[in-house]
């Protein structure tokens, strides 16, 4: 019988380090998943600095200006339409005309140089989202943009993961609302019963045969 | 016996040694996230003014049956403000409802929901906003409203870039309905409507 190379407690050390290694791997994976879902990675609820500290809360909630006043193409085009400087100046040539906060807007209007805003919702280039079809089928602004009317500086309300998109494409009745309530920020989906919402899905001719989850619906 | 058990544990672990390599595979291939193409409102390093959406050159017109001189696009018939709707616009309840939604979105901030010039911007600003309820505007041709929305007037900016021509006509029609709502002859009301008015509803 050969001499023992390892002391007796080597067994315990080996098992303990095996356990530690497994915990390290599991912990690393858990930390990565947690980071992936956290606002540090998704930017959900993280307001970005903008060249002008534009407040949706003030304009939407306090002044009651319709979303479409600035996002004029939301019912017609893929993009909701980013307001031109001219849109800002429609009112701000009359109100807050000397505010230093709006100097950027006035300069832009005089020189024709666009104001460079920081994009909040940035989809990957292989996703072809279309605002107009969602609005036409009774999906409201707040379904994706949250209570933007309560935000001073705009922030993302959804991480925009594909599973989130698919959740609604699989079960549109969980999020649908009457077309005339699309721009109502305070709409509560539970103010209609499930049966009433299912009737809306049929009335708006939203396909429920699984077509909405085909890859090419969003990826082309 | 002990040796063989220990060896088999080592062997099992060794068989899984490729697992950490997976982290290299799932890593950050984001090149398709940002493709070399322009999307609306993108920044451009190519054009000198830095925007991907280039303003169209002067005198650009869309490709279709578009006629920039038609009553539909100008609100004028042979240079005079149109006193009737262009043939492309059909007057019905749907047009009025559409006009109402456009009016409430684009006009109400200044002109107010009933057109009395008491919108929230008018309330906050130093200016006086024209009320839609006066004899001049009640008797003016309907093309006048289209013309003002298209070209702006006084302190009011042009809304041509934000409201398509068909929607401008819908708004003009709705303005007529608003004017009637604030200036209706009692004799025109039915008995049921009169009772509603008397009940204060």
Short mmCIF file of C-alpha atoms in Angstrom, two decimals:
data_model
loop_
_atom_site.label_atom_id
_atom_site.label_comp_id
_atom_site.label_asym_id
_atom_site.label_seq_id
_atom_site.Cartn_x
_atom_site.Cartn_y
_atom_site.Cartn_z
CA UNK A 1 0.00 0.00 0.00
CA UNK A 2 1.45 3.31 -1.04
CA UNK A 3 1.81 6.29 1.31
CA UNK A 4 -1.09 8.71 1.59
CA UNK A 5 -0.40 11.86 -0.43
CA UNK A 6 -3.40 13.84 0.84
CA UNK A 7 -4.26 14.37 4.51
CA UNK A 8 -7.60 13.04 5.72
CA UNK A 9 -9.38 16.42 5.55
CA UNK A 10 -8.66 16.63 1.80
CA UNK A 11 -12.00 14.90 1.22
CA UNK A 12 -13.86 17.65 3.02
CA UNK A 13 -11.90 20.40 1.26
CA UNK A 14 -12.58 18.76 -2.08
CA UNK A 15 -16.33 18.51 -1.46
CA UNK A 16 -16.49 22.04 -0.09
CA UNK A 17 -14.66 23.48 -3.09
CA UNK A 18 -16.90 21.44 -5.41
CA UNK A 19 -19.92 22.97 -3.69
CA UNK A 20 -18.32 26.40 -3.89
CA UNK A 21 -17.63 25.99 -7.58
CA UNK A 22 -21.24 25.01 -8.31
CA UNK A 23 -22.52 27.94 -6.27
CA UNK A 24 -20.14 30.26 -8.11
CA UNK A 25 -21.41 29.10 -11.51
CA UNK A 26 -25.07 29.23 -10.43
CA UNK A 27 -24.54 32.62 -8.79
CA UNK A 28 -22.79 34.02 -11.84
CA UNK A 29 -25.64 32.91 -14.11
CA UNK A 30 -28.25 34.24 -11.69
CA UNK A 31 -26.40 37.56 -11.47
CA UNK A 32 -26.22 37.80 -15.27
CA UNK A 33 -29.94 37.08 -15.65
CA UNK A 34 -30.74 39.57 -12.92
CA UNK A 35 -28.58 42.20 -14.57
CA UNK A 36 -30.24 41.45 -17.94
CA UNK A 37 -33.69 42.11 -16.43
CA UNK A 38 -32.66 45.06 -14.30
CA UNK A 39 -32.94 48.77 -15.16
CA UNK A 40 -29.13 48.92 -15.31
CA UNK A 41 -29.41 46.97 -18.55
CA UNK A 42 -32.97 47.68 -19.77
CA UNK A 43 -33.09 51.41 -18.86
CA UNK A 44 -36.69 50.94 -17.67
CA UNK A 45 -37.66 53.92 -15.56
CA UNK A 46 -34.32 55.64 -16.16
CA UNK A 47 -34.91 59.15 -17.47
CA UNK A 48 -32.40 60.43 -19.97
CA UNK A 49 -31.08 63.96 -20.07
CA UNK A 50 -32.38 65.89 -23.08
CA UNK A 51 -31.24 69.12 -24.72
CA UNK A 52 -34.52 70.65 -23.51
CA UNK A 53 -36.03 69.28 -20.28
CA UNK A 54 -39.37 68.60 -21.97
CA UNK A 55 -42.04 67.41 -19.54
CA UNK A 56 -44.78 65.11 -20.80
CA UNK A 57 -46.43 65.50 -17.39
CA UNK A 58 -46.82 69.23 -17.93
CA UNK A 59 -47.96 69.10 -21.56
CA UNK A 60 -50.17 66.00 -21.38
CA UNK A 61 -51.46 65.89 -17.84
CA UNK A 62 -51.67 69.58 -16.97
CA UNK A 63 -52.27 71.23 -20.35
CA UNK A 64 -54.28 68.30 -21.79
CA UNK A 65 -52.62 68.55 -25.17
CA UNK A 66 -53.46 65.56 -27.35
CA UNK A 67 -50.62 63.12 -28.11
CA UNK A 68 -51.20 63.70 -31.81
CA UNK A 69 -50.53 67.41 -31.63
CA UNK A 70 -46.83 66.56 -31.58
CA UNK A 71 -46.81 62.89 -32.67
CA UNK A 72 -48.92 63.68 -35.70
CA UNK A 73 -48.25 60.61 -37.84
CA UNK A 74 -48.99 57.99 -35.19
CA UNK A 75 -52.22 56.92 -36.90
CA UNK A 76 -50.82 56.90 -40.43
CA UNK A 77 -47.19 55.81 -40.33
CA UNK A 78 -44.79 53.35 -38.77
CA UNK A 79 -43.28 56.04 -36.57
CA UNK A 80 -45.32 58.16 -34.22
CA UNK A 81 -43.55 61.17 -35.69
CA UNK A 82 -41.07 63.23 -33.82
CA UNK A 83 -42.23 66.85 -33.59
CA UNK A 84 -40.39 69.34 -35.74
CA UNK A 85 -39.08 72.48 -34.08
CA UNK A 86 -41.95 74.25 -35.85
CA UNK A 87 -44.38 72.24 -33.70
CA UNK A 88 -42.76 73.47 -30.49
CA UNK A 89 -42.75 77.01 -31.80
CA UNK A 90 -46.46 76.89 -32.69
CA UNK A 91 -47.05 77.62 -29.02
CA UNK A 92 -43.63 78.75 -27.80
CA UNK A 93 -43.50 81.66 -30.19
CA UNK A 94 -46.23 83.00 -27.85
CA UNK A 95 -45.70 81.41 -24.43
CA UNK A 96 -42.41 81.17 -22.51
CA UNK A 97 -40.79 83.19 -25.28
CA UNK A 98 -37.86 84.31 -23.16
CA UNK A 99 -37.27 81.12 -21.20
CA UNK A 100 -33.58 80.19 -21.23
CA UNK A 101 -34.62 76.51 -21.23
CA UNK A 102 -36.09 76.98 -24.70
CA UNK A 103 -33.08 78.77 -26.15
CA UNK A 104 -32.14 75.53 -27.95
CA UNK A 105 -35.56 75.42 -29.63
CA UNK A 106 -35.48 79.07 -30.70
CA UNK A 107 -31.97 78.69 -32.11
CA UNK A 108 -33.05 75.59 -33.99
CA UNK A 109 -36.02 77.45 -35.48
CA UNK A 110 -33.83 80.35 -36.58
CA UNK A 111 -31.00 78.30 -38.06
CA UNK A 112 -32.86 75.24 -39.32
CA UNK A 113 -30.49 72.97 -37.38
CA UNK A 114 -32.50 70.15 -35.75
CA UNK A 115 -32.60 69.69 -32.00
CA UNK A 116 -30.83 66.38 -31.31
CA UNK A 117 -32.96 64.53 -28.77
CA UNK A 118 -31.84 61.36 -27.03
CA UNK A 119 -33.90 58.39 -28.16
CA UNK A 120 -35.70 56.52 -25.35
CA UNK A 121 -37.23 53.57 -27.22
CA UNK A 122 -34.59 52.15 -29.53
CA UNK A 123 -35.67 48.92 -31.18
CA UNK A 124 -33.10 46.70 -32.89
CA UNK A 125 -32.85 47.40 -36.61
CA UNK A 126 -34.28 43.96 -37.44
CA UNK A 127 -37.60 44.74 -35.76
CA UNK A 128 -40.18 46.51 -37.89
CA UNK A 129 -42.62 48.01 -35.41
CA UNK A 130 -45.52 50.00 -36.82
CA UNK A 131 -47.41 52.46 -34.64
CA UNK A 132 -50.37 52.95 -36.98
CA UNK A 133 -51.57 49.34 -36.99
CA UNK A 134 -51.40 49.10 -33.20
CA UNK A 135 -53.36 52.32 -32.75
CA UNK A 136 -55.90 51.23 -35.38
CA UNK A 137 -56.45 47.90 -33.60
CA UNK A 138 -57.10 49.41 -30.20
CA UNK A 139 -53.71 49.22 -28.46
CA UNK A 140 -53.26 52.36 -26.42
CA UNK A 141 -50.19 54.52 -25.98
CA UNK A 142 -49.91 53.59 -22.32
CA UNK A 143 -49.76 49.86 -23.11
CA UNK A 144 -46.14 50.32 -24.20
CA UNK A 145 -45.25 53.81 -23.00
CA UNK A 146 -46.71 53.49 -19.52
CA UNK A 147 -47.96 56.56 -17.72
CA UNK A 148 -45.89 58.94 -19.83
CA UNK A 149 -48.34 61.63 -18.72
CA UNK A 150 -46.90 61.31 -15.21
CA UNK A 151 -43.24 61.57 -16.24
CA UNK A 152 -41.31 64.80 -16.11
CA UNK A 153 -38.43 63.51 -18.22
CA UNK A 154 -39.35 60.61 -20.47
CA UNK A 155 -38.17 57.13 -19.56
CA UNK A 156 -38.79 53.66 -20.93
CA UNK A 157 -41.73 51.84 -19.39
CA UNK A 158 -40.97 48.43 -20.92
CA UNK A 159 -37.70 46.59 -21.53
CA UNK A 160 -38.96 45.67 -25.05
CA UNK A 161 -37.93 42.04 -24.83
CA UNK A 162 -39.39 39.82 -27.54
CA UNK A 163 -41.28 37.73 -25.03
CA UNK A 164 -43.14 40.86 -23.99
CA UNK A 165 -44.14 41.60 -27.60
CA UNK A 166 -45.24 38.00 -28.08
CA UNK A 167 -47.29 38.03 -24.89
CA UNK A 168 -49.63 40.58 -26.45
CA UNK A 169 -49.52 39.01 -29.92
CA UNK A 170 -50.60 35.70 -28.33
CA UNK A 171 -53.33 37.21 -26.16
CA UNK A 172 -54.37 40.63 -27.52
CA UNK A 173 -57.54 40.47 -25.42
CA UNK A 174 -55.40 41.15 -22.34
CA UNK A 175 -54.45 44.60 -23.61
CA UNK A 176 -57.02 45.73 -26.16
CA UNK A 177 -59.23 48.78 -25.59
CA UNK A 178 -61.85 50.62 -27.64
CA UNK A 179 -60.29 52.73 -30.40
CA UNK A 180 -61.62 55.96 -28.92
CA UNK A 181 -59.72 55.24 -25.69
CA UNK A 182 -56.33 54.71 -27.37
CA UNK A 183 -55.02 58.15 -26.37
CA UNK A 184 -56.56 58.00 -22.90
CA UNK A 185 -53.63 57.64 -20.52
CA UNK A 186 -55.81 56.71 -17.57
CA UNK A 187 -57.56 53.80 -19.28
CA UNK A 188 -57.66 50.69 -17.11
CA UNK A 189 -57.82 47.44 -19.02
CA UNK A 190 -59.98 45.92 -16.28
CA UNK A 191 -62.74 48.45 -16.90
CA UNK A 192 -63.92 46.02 -19.57
CA UNK A 193 -64.62 42.39 -18.85
CA UNK A 194 -62.60 39.72 -20.63
CA UNK A 195 -65.65 38.83 -22.74
CA UNK A 196 -66.05 42.45 -23.83
CA UNK A 197 -62.40 42.63 -24.75
CA UNK A 198 -62.65 39.39 -26.71
CA UNK A 199 -65.55 40.94 -28.60
CA UNK A 200 -63.30 43.90 -29.46
CA UNK A 201 -60.65 41.50 -30.79
CA UNK A 202 -63.26 40.02 -33.13
CA UNK A 203 -64.72 43.40 -34.05
CA UNK A 204 -61.29 44.82 -34.94
CA UNK A 205 -60.52 41.66 -36.92
CA UNK A 206 -57.35 40.81 -35.03
CA UNK A 207 -56.25 37.32 -36.15
CA UNK A 208 -56.34 34.80 -33.31
CA UNK A 209 -55.18 31.79 -35.33
CA UNK A 210 -51.53 32.28 -34.34
CA UNK A 211 -50.58 34.33 -37.40
CA UNK A 212 -49.55 37.22 -35.19
CA UNK A 213 -46.68 35.20 -33.75
CA UNK A 214 -45.13 34.35 -37.12
CA UNK A 215 -41.54 35.57 -37.30
CA UNK A 216 -42.15 37.71 -40.36
CA UNK A 217 -44.83 39.74 -38.62
CA UNK A 218 -42.07 41.73 -36.95
CA UNK A 219 -38.86 40.52 -38.65
CA UNK A 220 -38.40 40.91 -42.40
CA UNK B 1 -12.97 1.38 -4.48
CA UNK B 2 -12.45 4.92 -3.10
CA UNK B 3 -10.03 5.62 -5.92
CA UNK B 4 -12.44 4.57 -8.59
CA UNK B 5 -15.27 6.66 -7.13
CA UNK B 6 -13.03 9.70 -6.97
CA UNK B 7 -11.79 9.14 -10.49
CA UNK B 8 -15.31 8.87 -11.82
CA UNK B 9 -16.21 12.23 -10.17
CA UNK B 10 -13.19 13.84 -11.78
CA UNK B 11 -14.13 12.30 -15.11
CA UNK B 12 -17.64 13.63 -14.83
CA UNK B 13 -16.40 17.12 -14.05
CA UNK B 14 -13.87 16.94 -16.86
CA UNK B 15 -16.64 16.01 -19.28
CA UNK B 16 -18.42 19.26 -18.40
CA UNK B 17 -15.31 21.41 -18.79
CA UNK B 18 -16.63 22.75 -22.12
CA UNK B 19 -19.57 24.46 -20.40
CA UNK B 20 -17.77 27.74 -19.59
CA UNK B 21 -16.99 28.03 -23.31
CA UNK B 22 -20.71 28.59 -23.87
CA UNK B 23 -20.29 32.04 -22.39
CA UNK B 24 -18.12 32.90 -25.36
CA UNK B 25 -20.89 31.80 -27.74
CA UNK B 26 -23.76 33.74 -26.14
CA UNK B 27 -21.75 36.93 -26.03
CA UNK B 28 -22.55 40.22 -27.53
CA UNK B 29 -23.24 39.94 -31.22
CA UNK B 30 -25.08 43.22 -31.58
CA UNK B 31 -23.96 44.09 -35.08
CA UNK B 32 -27.45 43.37 -36.49
CA UNK B 33 -28.97 45.57 -33.82
CA UNK B 34 -27.42 48.57 -35.49
CA UNK B 35 -27.40 48.05 -39.21
CA UNK B 36 -25.91 50.47 -41.72
CA UNK B 37 -29.27 51.92 -42.67
CA UNK B 38 -31.27 54.97 -41.76
CA UNK B 39 -34.47 54.90 -39.78
CA UNK B 40 -36.71 57.92 -39.18
CA UNK B 41 -35.15 60.65 -37.04
CA UNK B 42 -31.72 58.98 -37.14
CA UNK B 43 -28.54 61.00 -36.98
CA UNK B 44 -26.47 60.95 -40.16
CA UNK B 45 -22.73 61.37 -40.49
CA UNK B 46 -23.09 61.60 -44.25
CA UNK B 47 -25.26 64.66 -44.77
CA UNK B 48 -23.73 67.95 -43.70
CA UNK B 49 -26.73 68.97 -41.58
CA UNK B 50 -26.50 65.71 -39.64
CA UNK B 51 -30.00 64.38 -40.23
CA UNK B 52 -30.98 61.19 -42.00
CA UNK B 53 -34.40 62.59 -42.90
CA UNK B 54 -33.47 65.16 -45.52
CA UNK B 55 -36.00 67.90 -46.17
CA UNK B 56 -37.34 67.46 -49.72
CA UNK B 57 -35.94 69.97 -52.25
CA UNK B 58 -38.18 72.88 -53.18
CA UNK B 59 -41.12 72.13 -55.48
CA UNK B 60 -41.07 68.41 -54.70
CA UNK B 61 -44.49 66.73 -55.16
CA UNK B 62 -45.56 63.18 -54.30
CA UNK B 63 -45.87 60.55 -57.02
CA UNK B 64 -49.57 59.91 -57.61
CA UNK B 65 -52.60 61.71 -58.92
CA UNK B 66 -51.63 64.64 -56.76
CA UNK B 67 -52.65 67.99 -58.19
CA UNK B 68 -51.28 70.86 -56.10
CA UNK B 69 -53.70 73.33 -57.71
CA UNK B 70 -56.90 71.35 -57.11
CA UNK B 71 -59.57 72.67 -54.72
CA UNK B 72 -58.77 69.70 -52.46
CA UNK B 73 -55.22 70.95 -51.92
CA UNK B 74 -55.73 74.72 -51.99
CA UNK B 75 -59.23 75.36 -50.66
CA UNK B 76 -59.73 77.59 -53.66
CA UNK B 77 -61.71 77.32 -56.88
CA UNK B 78 -60.09 79.35 -59.69
CA UNK B 79 -58.29 81.51 -57.17
CA UNK B 80 -61.36 82.27 -55.05
CA UNK B 81 -61.93 80.68 -51.63
CA UNK B 82 -64.11 77.62 -52.14
CA UNK B 83 -67.69 77.94 -50.93
CA UNK B 84 -68.30 74.20 -51.16
CA UNK B 85 -66.45 71.00 -50.34
CA UNK B 86 -64.15 69.59 -53.03
CA UNK B 87 -65.61 66.53 -54.83
CA UNK B 88 -63.20 64.15 -53.03
CA UNK B 89 -64.71 64.98 -49.62
CA UNK B 90 -68.05 63.38 -48.77
CA UNK B 91 -70.03 65.10 -46.04
CA UNK B 92 -71.32 62.51 -43.57
CA UNK B 93 -71.33 61.76 -39.86
CA UNK B 94 -67.99 59.93 -40.10
CA UNK B 95 -66.34 63.04 -41.58
CA UNK B 96 -67.73 65.15 -38.74
CA UNK B 97 -66.53 62.69 -36.11
CA UNK B 98 -63.10 62.62 -37.73
CA UNK B 99 -63.05 66.40 -37.84
CA UNK B 100 -63.95 66.52 -34.17
CA UNK B 101 -61.03 64.30 -33.18
CA UNK B 102 -58.63 66.38 -35.35
CA UNK B 103 -60.02 69.65 -34.04
CA UNK B 104 -59.69 68.53 -30.42
CA UNK B 105 -56.10 67.41 -31.04
CA UNK B 106 -54.75 70.28 -33.12
CA UNK B 107 -57.01 73.32 -32.65
CA UNK B 108 -58.45 73.03 -29.15
CA UNK B 109 -55.17 73.92 -27.34
CA UNK B 110 -55.66 77.52 -28.51
CA UNK B 111 -59.21 77.85 -29.83
CA UNK B 112 -60.80 75.81 -27.04
CA UNK B 113 -63.01 72.75 -27.28
CA UNK B 114 -66.05 74.82 -28.29
CA UNK B 115 -64.11 77.29 -30.43
CA UNK B 116 -64.52 80.30 -28.17
CA UNK B 117 -60.80 81.12 -28.21
CA UNK B 118 -60.28 80.08 -24.59
CA UNK B 119 -57.95 77.13 -25.05
CA UNK B 120 -55.28 76.38 -22.47
CA UNK B 121 -52.49 78.04 -24.49
CA UNK B 122 -54.60 81.14 -24.98
CA UNK B 123 -55.24 81.14 -21.23
CA UNK B 124 -51.53 80.93 -20.45
CA UNK B 125 -50.17 83.13 -23.20
CA UNK B 126 -50.30 86.87 -23.68
CA UNK B 127 -52.25 86.68 -26.93
CA UNK B 128 -55.91 86.87 -27.81
CA UNK B 129 -57.11 83.86 -29.78
CA UNK B 130 -59.84 84.43 -32.34
CA UNK B 131 -63.21 83.03 -31.41
CA UNK B 132 -64.86 81.03 -34.17
CA UNK B 133 -68.23 82.44 -33.18
CA UNK B 134 -68.62 85.81 -34.87
CA UNK B 135 -70.53 86.97 -37.90
CA UNK B 136 -67.44 87.25 -40.08
CA UNK B 137 -66.45 83.60 -39.55
CA UNK B 138 -70.03 82.32 -39.63
CA UNK B 139 -70.53 83.70 -43.11
CA UNK B 140 -67.06 83.20 -44.59
CA UNK B 141 -66.54 80.54 -47.28
CA UNK B 142 -65.60 77.09 -45.96
CA UNK B 143 -62.41 77.26 -48.01
CA UNK B 144 -61.26 80.04 -45.67
CA UNK B 145 -60.80 77.60 -42.76
CA UNK B 146 -58.89 75.23 -45.03
CA UNK B 147 -56.71 78.11 -46.20
CA UNK B 148 -55.94 79.30 -42.66
CA UNK B 149 -55.03 75.79 -41.46
CA UNK B 150 -52.83 75.33 -44.53
CA UNK B 151 -51.03 78.66 -44.53
CA UNK B 152 -51.48 79.97 -41.00
CA UNK B 153 -52.62 83.49 -40.24
CA UNK B 154 -51.29 86.15 -37.89
CA UNK B 155 -49.63 84.38 -34.97
CA UNK B 156 -51.05 81.01 -35.97
CA UNK B 157 -48.50 78.78 -37.66
CA UNK B 158 -49.18 76.69 -40.73
CA UNK B 159 -50.46 73.21 -39.86
CA UNK B 160 -49.90 71.87 -43.38
CA UNK B 161 -47.04 69.63 -42.29
CA UNK B 162 -49.05 68.10 -39.46
CA UNK B 163 -52.59 67.83 -40.84
CA UNK B 164 -53.13 66.17 -44.23
CA UNK B 165 -55.50 68.02 -46.64
CA UNK B 166 -58.38 65.57 -46.14
CA UNK B 167 -58.18 66.09 -42.37
CA UNK B 168 -58.11 69.87 -42.86
CA UNK B 169 -61.42 69.64 -44.71
CA UNK B 170 -62.82 67.48 -41.91
CA UNK B 171 -61.81 70.17 -39.41
CA UNK B 172 -63.37 72.91 -41.55
CA UNK B 173 -66.62 70.96 -41.62
CA UNK B 174 -66.50 70.41 -37.87
CA UNK B 175 -65.90 74.14 -37.30
CA UNK B 176 -69.20 74.75 -39.11
CA UNK B 177 -70.87 72.27 -36.74
CA UNK B 178 -69.30 74.04 -33.74
CA UNK B 179 -70.59 77.38 -35.01
CA UNK B 180 -74.07 75.97 -35.30
CA UNK B 181 -73.81 74.49 -31.80
CA UNK B 182 -73.17 77.95 -30.30
CA UNK B 183 -75.60 79.84 -32.51
CA UNK B 184 -78.57 77.54 -33.03
CA UNK B 185 -82.04 78.92 -33.57
CA UNK B 186 -84.40 77.69 -30.85
CA UNK B 187 -87.06 77.14 -33.49
CA UNK B 188 -84.88 74.43 -35.05
CA UNK B 189 -84.95 72.27 -31.92
CA UNK B 190 -87.36 69.39 -31.55
CA UNK B 191 -89.61 69.18 -28.53
CA UNK B 192 -87.44 66.47 -26.98
CA UNK B 193 -84.30 68.58 -27.42
CA UNK B 194 -86.08 71.60 -25.94
CA UNK B 195 -86.94 69.57 -22.87
CA UNK B 196 -83.29 68.56 -22.53
CA UNK B 197 -82.23 72.20 -22.72
CA UNK B 198 -84.81 73.21 -20.12
CA UNK B 199 -83.69 70.41 -17.84
CA UNK B 200 -80.20 71.82 -18.10
CA UNK B 201 -78.64 68.75 -19.61
#
